[in-house]
Coordinates of C-alpha atoms and ligand atoms in Angstrom, one line a residue:
Chain H
X1 CA 9.7 -19.1 15.8
X2 CA 8.2 -21.4 13.3
X3 CA 6.6 -24.3 14.5
X4 CA 5.9 -27.1 11.8
X5 CA 2.5 -28.2 12.1
X6 CA 0.8 -31.4 10.5
X7 CA -1.6 -30.1 7.9
X8 CA -3.4 -33.2 7.0
X9 CA -7.1 -33.8 7.5
X10 CA -6.2 -36.1 10.5
X11 CA -4.7 -33.2 12.4
X12 CA -6.6 -31.9 15.6
X13 CA -5.3 -30.1 18.3
X14 CA -5.4 -32.6 21.5
X15 CA -5.8 -35.8 19.3
X16 CA -2.8 -38.1 19.1
X17 CA -3.1 -40.3 16.1
X18 CA -3.2 -44.0 16.8
X19 CA -4.9 -47.5 16.3
X20 CA -5.3 -48.6 19.7
X21 CA -8.1 -50.3 21.3
X22 CA -9.2 -46.8 22.5
X23 CA -8.8 -45.2 19.2
X24 CA -10.9 -48.0 17.7
X25 CA -13.8 -47.7 20.4
X26 CA -16.9 -46.1 19.4
X27 CA -16.5 -42.2 20.4
X28 CA -20.3 -42.7 22.3
X29 CA -19.0 -45.5 24.3
X30 CA -15.9 -43.3 25.4
X31 CA -18.0 -40.3 25.9
X32 CA -20.5 -42.5 28.2
X33 CA -17.4 -43.5 30.3
X34 CA -15.9 -40.3 30.4
X35 CA -19.3 -39.0 32.0
X36 CA -19.2 -41.9 34.4
X37 CA -15.8 -40.8 35.3
X38 CA -17.0 -37.3 36.0
X39 CA -19.8 -38.6 38.3
X40 CA -17.6 -41.2 39.9
X41 CA -15.0 -38.1 40.8
X42 CA -17.4 -36.6 43.2
X43 CA -19.4 -39.4 44.1
X44 CA -16.7 -41.8 45.2
X45 CA -14.4 -41.6 48.2
X46 CA -10.7 -41.2 47.8
X47 CA -10.6 -45.3 47.9
X48 CA -12.4 -45.4 44.9
X49 CA -11.3 -42.0 42.9
X50 CA -7.4 -42.9 43.4
X51 CA -7.7 -46.5 42.0
X52 CA -9.8 -45.0 39.2
X53 CA -7.5 -42.5 38.1
X54 CA -4.7 -44.9 38.3
X55 CA -6.6 -47.3 36.2
X56 CA -7.2 -44.9 33.4
X57 CA -3.6 -43.7 33.7
X58 CA -2.6 -47.2 33.3
X59 CA -4.5 -47.8 30.3
X60 CA -3.8 -44.5 28.9
X61 CA -0.3 -44.8 28.8
X62 CA -0.1 -48.6 27.8
X63 CA -3.2 -49.1 25.5
X64 CA -4.1 -45.4 24.5
X65 CA -2.0 -42.5 23.5
X66 CA 1.1 -43.3 25.2
X67 CA 4.0 -41.1 26.0
X68 CA 2.0 -38.0 25.0
X69 CA -1.0 -38.7 27.4
X70 CA 1.5 -39.4 30.2
X71 CA 3.6 -36.1 29.6
X72 CA 0.3 -34.0 29.5
X73 CA -1.3 -35.6 32.4
X74 CA 2.2 -35.1 34.3
X75 CA 2.7 -31.5 33.4
X76 CA -1.0 -30.9 34.6
X77 CA -1.1 -33.1 37.7
X78 CA 2.5 -32.6 39.1
X79 CA 2.3 -28.7 39.7
X80 CA -1.0 -29.2 40.9
X81 CA -0.3 -31.7 43.5
X82 CA 2.8 -29.6 44.6
X83 CA 0.6 -26.7 45.2
X84 CA -2.1 -28.8 46.9
X85 CA 0.7 -30.1 49.2
X86 CA 2.3 -26.8 50.1
X87 CA -0.9 -25.1 50.7
X88 CA -3.0 -28.0 52.6
X89 CA 0.0 -29.9 54.2
X90 CA 2.1 -26.8 55.4
X91 CA 0.2 -23.5 55.2
X92 CA -3.3 -24.0 56.2
X93 CA -3.8 -24.2 59.7
X94 CA -5.6 -27.6 60.3
X95 CA -6.6 -28.3 63.7
X96 CA -5.6 -31.9 65.1
X97 CA -3.0 -34.2 64.7
X98 CA 0.3 -33.9 62.8
X99 CA 2.7 -35.9 60.9
X100 CA 6.3 -35.7 60.1
X101 CA 7.4 -36.3 56.7
X102 CA 11.0 -35.9 55.3
X103 CA 11.5 -33.7 58.6
X104 CA 8.5 -31.5 57.5
X105 CA 5.8 -30.8 60.1
X106 CA 2.4 -31.7 58.3
X107 CA -1.2 -31.6 59.2
X108 CA -2.7 -35.0 59.0
X109 CA -6.1 -33.5 58.0
X110 CA -4.5 -31.2 55.5
X111 CA -2.9 -34.2 54.0
X112 CA -6.1 -36.2 53.9
X113 CA -8.0 -33.3 52.2
X114 CA -5.1 -33.0 49.6
X115 CA -5.6 -36.6 48.7
X116 CA -9.0 -36.4 48.6
X117 CA -9.0 -33.3 46.1
X118 CA -6.1 -34.8 44.2
X119 CA -7.9 -37.9 43.5
X120 CA -10.9 -36.3 42.4
X121 CA -9.1 -34.0 39.9
X122 CA -6.9 -37.0 38.9
X123 CA -9.8 -39.2 37.9
X124 CA -11.5 -36.4 36.1
X125 CA -8.6 -35.2 34.3
X126 CA -7.1 -38.6 33.4
X127 CA -10.6 -39.7 32.0
X128 CA -11.5 -36.7 29.9
X129 CA -7.8 -36.3 28.7
X130 CA -7.8 -39.8 27.4
X131 CA -10.9 -39.2 25.6
X132 CA -9.7 -36.0 23.8
X133 CA -6.2 -37.9 23.1
X134 CA -8.0 -41.0 21.2
X135 CA -10.8 -39.2 19.6
X136 CA -10.8 -37.0 16.7
X137 CA -13.5 -34.5 16.9
X138 CA -14.8 -35.5 13.4
X139 CA -15.2 -39.0 14.2
X140 CA -17.1 -37.8 17.7
X141 CA -19.5 -35.6 15.3
X142 CA -19.9 -38.6 12.9
X143 CA -21.0 -41.1 15.7
X144 CA -23.4 -38.4 17.2
X145 CA -25.1 -38.0 13.8
X146 CA -25.2 -41.5 13.2
X147 CA -27.1 -42.0 16.3
X148 CA -29.6 -39.5 15.3
X149 CA -28.7 -36.9 17.7
X150 CA -30.0 -33.7 16.6
X151 CA -27.4 -31.6 14.8
X152 CA -27.7 -28.9 17.3
X153 CA -27.2 -31.5 20.2
X154 CA -24.0 -33.1 18.4
X155 CA -22.7 -29.5 17.9
X156 CA -22.9 -28.6 21.6
X157 CA -21.3 -31.7 22.7
X158 CA -18.6 -31.5 20.1
X159 CA -18.0 -27.8 20.0
X160 CA -15.4 -27.4 22.6
X161 CA -13.2 -29.9 20.7
X162 CA -13.8 -28.2 17.3
X163 CA -13.4 -24.4 18.9
X164 CA -9.9 -25.3 20.1
X165 CA -8.3 -25.4 16.5
X166 CA -9.4 -22.2 15.5
X167 CA -9.0 -20.6 18.9
X168 CA -5.2 -21.6 18.7
X169 CA -4.9 -20.2 15.1
X170 CA -6.4 -16.9 16.5
X171 CA -4.1 -16.7 19.3
X172 CA -1.3 -17.1 17.0
X173 CA -2.7 -14.3 15.0
X174 CA -3.2 -12.0 17.5
X175 CA 0.5 -12.7 19.0
X176 CA 2.1 -12.1 15.5
X177 CA 0.1 -9.0 15.0
X178 CA 1.2 -7.6 18.5
X179 CA 4.9 -8.6 17.9
X180 CA 4.9 -7.1 14.4
X181 CA 3.6 -3.6 16.1
X182 CA 6.4 -4.0 18.8
X183 CA 5.1 -5.6 21.7
X184 CA 8.0 -7.6 23.2
X185 CA 7.1 -11.3 23.5
X186 CA 10.9 -12.5 23.3
X187 CA 12.3 -10.6 26.1
X188 CA 13.1 -11.8 29.8
X189 CA 10.4 -13.6 31.6
X190 CA 9.2 -10.6 33.4
X191 CA 8.5 -8.6 30.0
X192 CA 6.5 -11.8 28.8
X193 CA 4.3 -11.7 32.1
X194 CA 3.8 -8.0 31.5
X195 CA 2.6 -8.6 28.0
X196 CA 0.3 -11.3 29.0
X197 CA -3.0 -9.5 29.8
X198 CA -2.4 -7.7 26.2
X199 CA -2.7 -11.3 25.0
X200 CA -5.4 -12.7 27.0
X201 CA -8.0 -10.1 26.8
X202 CA -8.5 -9.8 23.0
X203 CA -8.3 -13.7 22.9
X204 CA -11.5 -13.6 25.3
X205 CA -13.4 -11.1 23.5
X206 CA -12.6 -12.4 19.9
X207 CA -13.5 -16.1 21.0
X208 CA -16.9 -14.7 22.3
X209 CA -17.4 -12.9 18.8
X210 CA -16.3 -15.9 17.0
X211 CA -18.8 -18.1 18.7
X212 CA -21.6 -15.6 18.1
X213 CA -20.5 -15.5 14.3
X214 CA -20.1 -19.5 14.1
X215 CA -23.8 -19.8 15.2
X216 CA -25.0 -17.2 12.6
X217 CA -22.8 -19.1 9.8
X218 CA -24.5 -22.3 10.9
X219 CA -28.2 -20.9 10.7
X220 CA -27.2 -19.6 7.5
X221 CA -26.7 -23.0 6.3
X222 CA -29.6 -24.4 7.3
X223 CA -28.0 -26.1 10.2
X224 CA -31.2 -27.1 11.6
X225 CA -33.2 -27.6 8.5
X226 CA -33.2 -31.5 8.7
X227 CA -33.7 -33.4 11.9
X228 CA -30.7 -35.3 11.5
X229 CA -27.9 -35.7 9.2
X230 CA -27.0 -39.1 7.2
X231 CA -23.5 -40.5 7.7
X232 CA -21.7 -42.7 5.4
X233 CA -18.6 -43.7 7.3
X234 CA -20.2 -44.0 10.8
X235 CA -17.6 -45.1 13.4
X236 CA -17.8 -48.9 13.9
X237 CA -20.2 -49.9 16.6
X238 CA -21.3 -53.3 18.2
X239 CA -23.9 -54.8 20.3
X240 CA -21.4 -55.4 23.4
X241 CA -20.4 -51.5 23.2
X242 CA -24.0 -50.6 23.3
X243 CA -24.8 -53.0 26.2
X244 CA -21.6 -51.6 27.9
X245 CA -23.0 -48.1 27.1
X246 CA -26.3 -48.7 28.8
X247 CA -24.9 -50.5 31.9
X248 CA -22.6 -47.5 32.4
X249 CA -25.6 -44.9 32.0
X250 CA -27.7 -46.9 34.2
X251 CA -24.8 -47.2 37.1
X252 CA -24.7 -43.3 37.1
X253 CA -27.8 -42.6 39.1
X254 CA -26.9 -45.3 41.5
X255 CA -23.4 -44.0 41.7
X256 CA -25.0 -40.5 42.5
X257 CA -27.1 -42.1 44.9
X258 CA -24.4 -43.6 46.6
X259 CA -22.2 -40.6 46.9
X260 CA -25.1 -38.6 48.4
X261 CA -25.6 -41.3 51.0
X262 CA -21.9 -41.7 51.6
X263 CA -21.4 -38.2 52.5
X264 CA -24.5 -37.7 54.7
Chain F
X1 CA 25.1 0.5 -1.5
X2 CA 23.4 -0.7 1.6
X3 CA 19.4 -1.2 0.8
X4 CA 16.8 -0.8 3.2
X5 CA 16.5 -4.3 3.3
X6 CA 18.7 -6.9 1.8
X7 CA 18.0 -10.7 1.5
X8 CA 21.1 -12.9 0.7
X9 CA 20.5 -16.7 -0.5
X10 CA 17.9 -16.9 2.1
X11 CA 16.0 -20.4 2.7
X12 CA 13.2 -21.2 4.6
X13 CA 10.8 -24.1 5.1
X14 CA 8.1 -24.9 7.8
X15 CA 9.7 -28.1 7.7
X16 CA 13.3 -27.6 7.0
X17 CA 13.4 -30.8 5.1
X18 CA 10.9 -29.3 2.5
X19 CA 11.9 -25.5 1.8
X20 CA 9.0 -23.3 0.8
X21 CA 11.8 -20.7 -0.2
X22 CA 15.1 -21.3 -1.6
X23 CA 18.1 -18.9 -2.6
X24 CA 16.2 -15.8 -2.6
X25 CA 18.2 -12.8 -2.9
X26 CA 17.2 -9.2 -3.5
X27 CA 17.4 -5.7 -2.0
X28 CA 14.8 -3.3 -1.3
X29 CA 15.5 0.7 -1.7
X30 CA 14.3 3.9 -0.3
X31 CA 11.1 5.0 -2.4
X32 CA 10.6 1.7 -4.0
X33 CA 7.2 -0.2 -4.5
X34 CA 8.0 -3.7 -4.9
X35 CA 5.4 -6.2 -5.9
X36 CA 5.7 -10.0 -5.1
X37 CA 3.8 -12.3 -7.2
X38 CA 3.0 -15.9 -7.7
X39 CA 0.4 -18.7 -7.5
X40 CA -1.5 -19.5 -4.3
X41 CA 1.0 -21.2 -1.9
X42 CA 4.1 -19.9 -3.9
X43 CA 5.5 -18.4 -0.5
X44 CA 4.6 -14.8 -0.6
X45 CA 3.0 -14.7 2.7
X46 CA 5.7 -16.6 4.1
X47 CA 8.0 -14.3 2.5
X48 CA 6.6 -11.4 4.2
X49 CA 6.9 -13.2 7.6
X50 CA 10.7 -13.6 7.1
X51 CA 10.8 -9.8 6.4
X52 CA 9.4 -8.9 9.5
X53 CA 10.9 -11.5 11.4
X54 CA 8.1 -13.7 12.5
X55 CA 9.8 -16.3 10.7
X56 CA 13.6 -16.7 10.7
X57 CA 15.7 -18.1 7.4
X58 CA 17.0 -21.8 7.8
X59 CA 20.0 -20.4 6.0
X60 CA 21.3 -17.0 4.3
X61 CA 21.1 -13.6 5.5
X62 CA 18.6 -10.9 6.0
X63 CA 19.6 -7.5 6.7
X64 CA 17.5 -4.7 7.9
X65 CA 18.9 -1.0 7.9
X66 CA 22.3 -2.3 7.7
X67 CA 21.9 -4.9 10.6
X68 CA 21.8 -8.5 10.6
X69 CA 18.2 -9.5 11.4
X70 CA 19.3 -12.6 13.4
X71 CA 20.3 -9.9 16.2
X72 CA 17.1 -8.2 16.3
X73 CA 13.9 -9.3 18.1
X74 CA 10.8 -8.7 16.2
X75 CA 9.9 -6.0 18.3
X76 CA 12.9 -4.1 17.2
X77 CA 12.3 -5.0 13.5
X78 CA 8.8 -3.5 14.0
X79 CA 10.5 -0.2 14.1
X80 CA 11.3 -0.5 10.9
X81 CA 8.9 -2.6 9.2
X82 CA 5.1 -2.7 9.5
X83 CA 2.9 -5.2 8.4
X84 CA -0.9 -5.5 7.0
X85 CA -1.3 -9.2 7.2
X86 CA -3.3 -11.1 4.6
X87 CA -6.2 -11.4 7.1
X88 CA -6.2 -8.3 9.2
X89 CA -9.8 -9.2 10.5
X90 CA -8.1 -12.2 12.5
X91 CA -5.4 -9.6 13.7
X92 CA -7.3 -6.8 15.4
X93 CA -7.6 -7.3 19.1
X94 CA -8.4 -3.8 20.6
X95 CA -11.9 -2.5 21.7
X96 CA -11.9 0.6 19.9
X97 CA -10.5 1.8 16.4
X98 CA -8.6 4.6 18.3
X99 CA -6.9 1.8 20.7
X100 CA -5.9 -0.5 17.8
X101 CA -4.3 2.4 16.1
X102 CA -2.9 3.4 19.0
X103 CA -1.2 0.3 19.8
X104 CA 2.1 0.4 18.0
X105 CA 3.1 4.1 19.1
X106 CA 2.2 2.9 22.8
X107 CA 4.6 0.2 22.2
X108 CA 7.3 2.5 21.0
X109 CA 6.9 4.3 24.3
X110 CA 6.0 7.6 22.7
X111 CA 4.7 10.6 24.8
X112 CA 0.9 10.9 25.1
X113 CA 0.6 14.0 22.7
X114 CA 3.0 12.4 20.0
X115 CA 0.7 9.2 20.2
X116 CA -2.3 11.0 19.6
X117 CA -0.7 12.8 16.6
X118 CA 0.3 9.8 15.1
X119 CA -3.2 8.3 15.5
X120 CA -4.9 11.7 13.9
X121 CA -2.2 11.7 11.0
X122 CA -3.0 8.1 10.4
X123 CA -7.0 8.3 10.6
X124 CA -6.9 11.4 8.2
X125 CA -5.0 9.2 5.7
X126 CA -7.3 6.3 5.6
X127 CA -10.6 8.3 6.1
X128 CA -11.5 6.8 9.7
X129 CA -12.5 9.8 11.2
X130 CA -16.2 8.9 12.2
X131 CA -15.4 5.5 13.7
X132 CA -12.8 6.1 16.1
X133 CA -14.7 4.8 19.0
X134 CA -16.4 2.1 17.0
X135 CA -15.2 -1.7 18.2
X136 CA -13.3 -2.7 15.0
X137 CA -15.2 -6.0 14.7
X138 CA -18.4 -3.8 13.9
X139 CA -16.7 -2.5 11.0
X140 CA -17.1 -4.0 7.7
X141 CA -14.2 -6.1 6.0
X142 CA -12.9 -3.2 3.9
X143 CA -13.0 -0.8 7.0
X144 CA -11.1 -3.3 9.0
X145 CA -8.5 -3.3 6.3
X146 CA -7.8 0.3 6.7
X147 CA -7.9 0.1 10.3
X148 CA -5.1 -2.3 9.9
X149 CA -3.3 -0.1 7.5
X150 CA -3.6 2.9 9.5
X151 CA -2.3 1.0 12.7
X152 CA 1.0 0.5 10.6
X153 CA 1.1 4.2 9.4
X154 CA 0.9 5.3 12.8
X155 CA 4.2 3.2 13.7
X156 CA 5.8 5.3 11.0
X157 CA 8.1 2.5 9.6
X158 CA 10.4 2.9 6.9
X159 CA 9.0 -0.1 5.0
X160 CA 5.3 -1.2 5.0
X161 CA 4.3 -4.8 3.9
X162 CA 1.0 -5.1 2.4
X163 CA -0.3 -8.7 2.0
X164 CA -3.4 -8.9 -0.3
X165 CA -4.6 -5.1 1.1
X166 CA -6.4 -4.3 -2.5
X167 CA -8.5 -7.6 -2.4
X168 CA -12.3 -6.8 -2.1
X169 CA -11.9 -3.1 -2.2
X170 CA -14.5 -1.2 -4.0
X171 CA -13.4 1.4 -6.6
X172 CA -13.1 4.3 -4.1
X173 CA -11.2 2.5 -1.5
X174 CA -8.7 1.2 -4.0
X175 CA -8.2 4.7 -4.8
X176 CA -7.7 5.8 -1.3
X177 CA -5.0 2.8 -0.8
X178 CA -3.5 3.8 -4.1
X179 CA -3.1 7.2 -2.7
X180 CA -1.5 6.1 0.4
X181 CA 0.9 4.1 -1.6
X182 CA 2.0 7.0 -3.8
X183 CA 2.4 9.2 -0.9
X184 CA 4.5 6.6 1.2
X185 CA 6.7 6.2 -1.9
X186 CA 7.0 10.2 -2.6
X187 CA 8.2 10.6 1.4
X188 CA 10.9 8.2 0.3
X189 CA 9.6 5.2 2.2
X190 CA 9.3 1.7 0.5
X191 CA 6.6 -1.0 0.1
X192 CA 6.6 -4.4 -0.4
X193 CA 3.0 -5.7 -1.7
X194 CA 1.9 -9.1 -2.4
X195 CA -0.8 -9.1 -4.9
X196 CA -2.8 -11.1 -7.3
X197 CA -4.1 -8.4 -9.2
X198 CA -2.0 -7.5 -12.1
X199 CA -4.0 -4.4 -12.7
X200 CA -2.9 -3.1 -9.4
X201 CA 0.3 -4.3 -9.8
X202 CA 0.7 -2.3 -13.1
X203 CA -0.8 1.0 -11.5
X204 CA 1.3 1.0 -8.4
X205 CA 4.4 -1.0 -8.3
X206 CA 7.9 0.0 -9.7
X207 CA 9.2 -3.5 -9.8
X208 CA 8.1 -7.1 -9.6
X209 CA 9.5 -10.2 -7.9
X210 CA 7.9 -13.3 -9.2
X211 CA 8.0 -16.6 -6.9
X212 CA 7.9 -19.9 -8.6
X213 CA 8.6 -23.3 -7.1
X214 CA 10.1 -22.1 -4.2
X215 CA 12.5 -19.7 -6.0
X216 CA 12.9 -16.1 -7.3
X217 CA 12.1 -16.6 -11.0
X218 CA 11.6 -13.1 -11.7
X219 CA 13.2 -9.7 -10.7
X220 CA 12.5 -7.0 -13.1
X221 CA 11.2 -3.3 -13.4
X222 CA 7.1 -3.8 -13.9
X223 CA 7.4 -2.7 -17.4
X224 CA 10.1 -5.3 -18.5
X225 CA 8.1 -8.0 -16.4
X226 CA 4.6 -7.2 -18.3
X227 CA 6.2 -6.9 -21.6
X228 CA 8.0 -10.4 -21.3
X229 CA 5.3 -13.2 -21.6
X230 CA 7.7 -15.5 -20.8
X231 CA 8.1 -14.0 -17.3
X232 CA 4.4 -13.9 -16.8
X233 CA 3.9 -17.5 -17.5
X234 CA 6.8 -18.5 -15.4
X235 CA 5.3 -17.1 -12.2
X236 CA 1.4 -18.0 -13.5
X237 CA 0.1 -14.5 -13.7
X238 CA -2.1 -12.9 -16.5
X239 CA -1.2 -9.8 -17.9
X240 CA -3.3 -6.6 -17.0
X241 CA -6.0 -5.6 -19.4
X242 CA -4.3 -2.4 -20.4
X243 CA -1.2 -4.1 -21.4
X244 CA -2.6 -6.7 -23.5
X245 CA -4.7 -3.9 -25.1
X246 CA -1.6 -2.1 -26.1
X247 CA -0.1 -5.1 -27.4
X248 CA -3.1 -5.9 -29.5
X249 CA -3.0 -2.4 -31.0
X250 CA 0.9 -2.9 -31.5
X251 CA 2.2 -0.6 -29.1
X252 CA 4.9 -0.7 -26.3
X253 CA 3.7 -1.8 -22.9
X254 CA 1.3 0.9 -21.3
X255 CA 0.7 0.8 -17.5
X256 CA -2.2 3.2 -17.6
X257 CA -5.1 4.4 -20.1
X258 CA -3.4 7.5 -20.5
X259 CA -0.1 6.1 -21.3
X260 CA -1.6 4.3 -24.1
X261 CA -3.6 7.3 -25.4
X262 CA -0.2 9.2 -25.4
X263 CA 1.4 6.3 -27.2
X264 CA -1.4 6.4 -29.7
X265 CA -1.8 10.1 -30.4
X266 CA 0.6 10.3 -33.4
X267 CA -1.6 7.4 -35.0
X268 CA -4.8 9.1 -34.0
X269 CA -3.6 12.5 -35.4
X270 CA -2.5 11.0 -38.5
X271 CA -6.2 10.1 -38.8
X272 CA -5.3 6.1 -39.3
Ligands
ATP301 N1 2.3 -22.1 9.6 C1 2.4 -23.4 8.3 N2 3.0 -24.2 8.6 C2 3.0 -25.2 7.7 N3 3.3 -24.8 6.5 C3 2.4 -23.7 6.0 C4 2.4 -22.7 7.0 N4 1.8 -21.4 6.2 C5 2.0 -21.5 5.0 N5 2.4 -22.9 4.8 C6 2.6 -23.7 3.8 O1 3.8 -23.0 3.1 C7 3.5 -22.7 1.4 C8 3.3 -21.4 1.2 O2 2.5 -20.7 1.7 P1 2.1 -19.0 1.7 O3 1.0 -18.8 2.7 O4 3.5 -18.3 2.2 O5 1.7 -18.8 0.1 P2 1.1 -17.7 -0.7 O6 2.1 -17.5 -1.7 O7 1.1 -16.4 0.4 O8 -0.5 -18.3 -1.0 P3 -1.5 -17.4 -1.3 O9 -1.7 -16.8 -2.5 O10 -2.8 -18.6 -1.1 O11 -1.8 -16.5 0.0 C9 2.2 -23.4 1.4 O12 2.4 -24.7 0.7 C10 1.5 -23.5 2.5 O13 0.5 -24.6 2.7
MG302 MG1 -0.7 -15.3 1.2

């Protein structure tokens, strides 16, 4: 089926266009915060990760990418929490006290374990989702260039975002080619499930071939010829944001040390 | 007469508010080679995607082998219509040339021996004998194009769609492609080809469909189309060199060098 897709320069796969506070924040500040979130997700106890996740969900829904963000997060987190609940609350045979909830006989330890994992994943996911929803890959690249990151380093940091778009186009092209040669992707659920490996395998091999090709193209264009590139319209930055970034970066080792001590 | 393929007032837009194609009606008969021409973005590739069912008309009717395409799944249409896409290198997905060509016959549920026979036939036609066990991505772009053509031949559809299949081929490979087109036509099957190269159109097409501003501005036999300067201008194409030469010599439209020579023969004999 035809899916209309915006074709403007502003379009990127996960990016949600907007002018919120988060959109305007310098991409590097956001990147630093995401890094902090990722470390915190593992270092903090559930008492820390859950409020952190809630905070970023609230900010994301009301001051960031709004409904799109909330929907994407729900679509990922809800099935996951149901699965975790079933597996750890009911299936895995944890020793110790039982709890009863809505008439179900549940393992207390299993539930605690589930909350712990869920808190981590929620913190990690909401933070990074918020970042990709409010940051256009090209702005991230510009910010990295403006801060004199080497093109290689900038590319490594931004490439997952940049690769997504050609990757989905490639997936679409393969899907079309297979359907046009008779693969039934419009049939029942089961026929589609059966067709899935035929879609996935080529995508993975071709993605690898693409990355290889891309590296060659970049080299061919003298990608590393200059130590850094000059950016004319660098994303806005400020002294406060710089201070925040340093503070956040400095707090990361503290966070890790704290996490290690806590778990001892 | 019911054609192999019939379009009746078809309209389509990626954004339904802004149609890319509007009020398109034509039919394709068995044994016919039809060229679709028009400037970049005119909607040629979009039209091919409508013909093979990957896109569905917003309005109008598309009939394939007598059946309304709305009742057919893409996989069912695939039995009648095969497509060589504009960027076939993007669409190759198997690990060897053999499995790439065999994908369609396997989907059709043919017996293994029949599948092998289909692969052999397609390979012989496209000259891919030496590379059957190569990874398609290790071939050059032109060879990959022939892998895509072979994978359509192996499905034995009634109608083959070629989107810019001649682009970037050297003279030998153009001749191979021309031979495939001629054989296909001789066996009573049809081809719709999208092409910016008017020399190729003059050499291989019977009929020209010209798209301009989303509409079918031209539907004419290839000779009439090239004779009509207003028509070629309307769809922004240049006359092929041989046609321009014939006209400069005051001759009727010639579609090949030998045709032009035949036309000139009386004058040459007269010693003019
Ligand atoms: N997937 C898509 N989503 C939205 N618009 C599209 C899509 N594909 C093509 N278009 C638009 O539809 C119009 C027709 O495109 P199409 O690819 O059919 O042109 P074309 O005649 O094949 O051009 P070319 O000669 O460059 O191959 C163009 O304006 C194009 O930008
Ligand atoms: Mg095209």
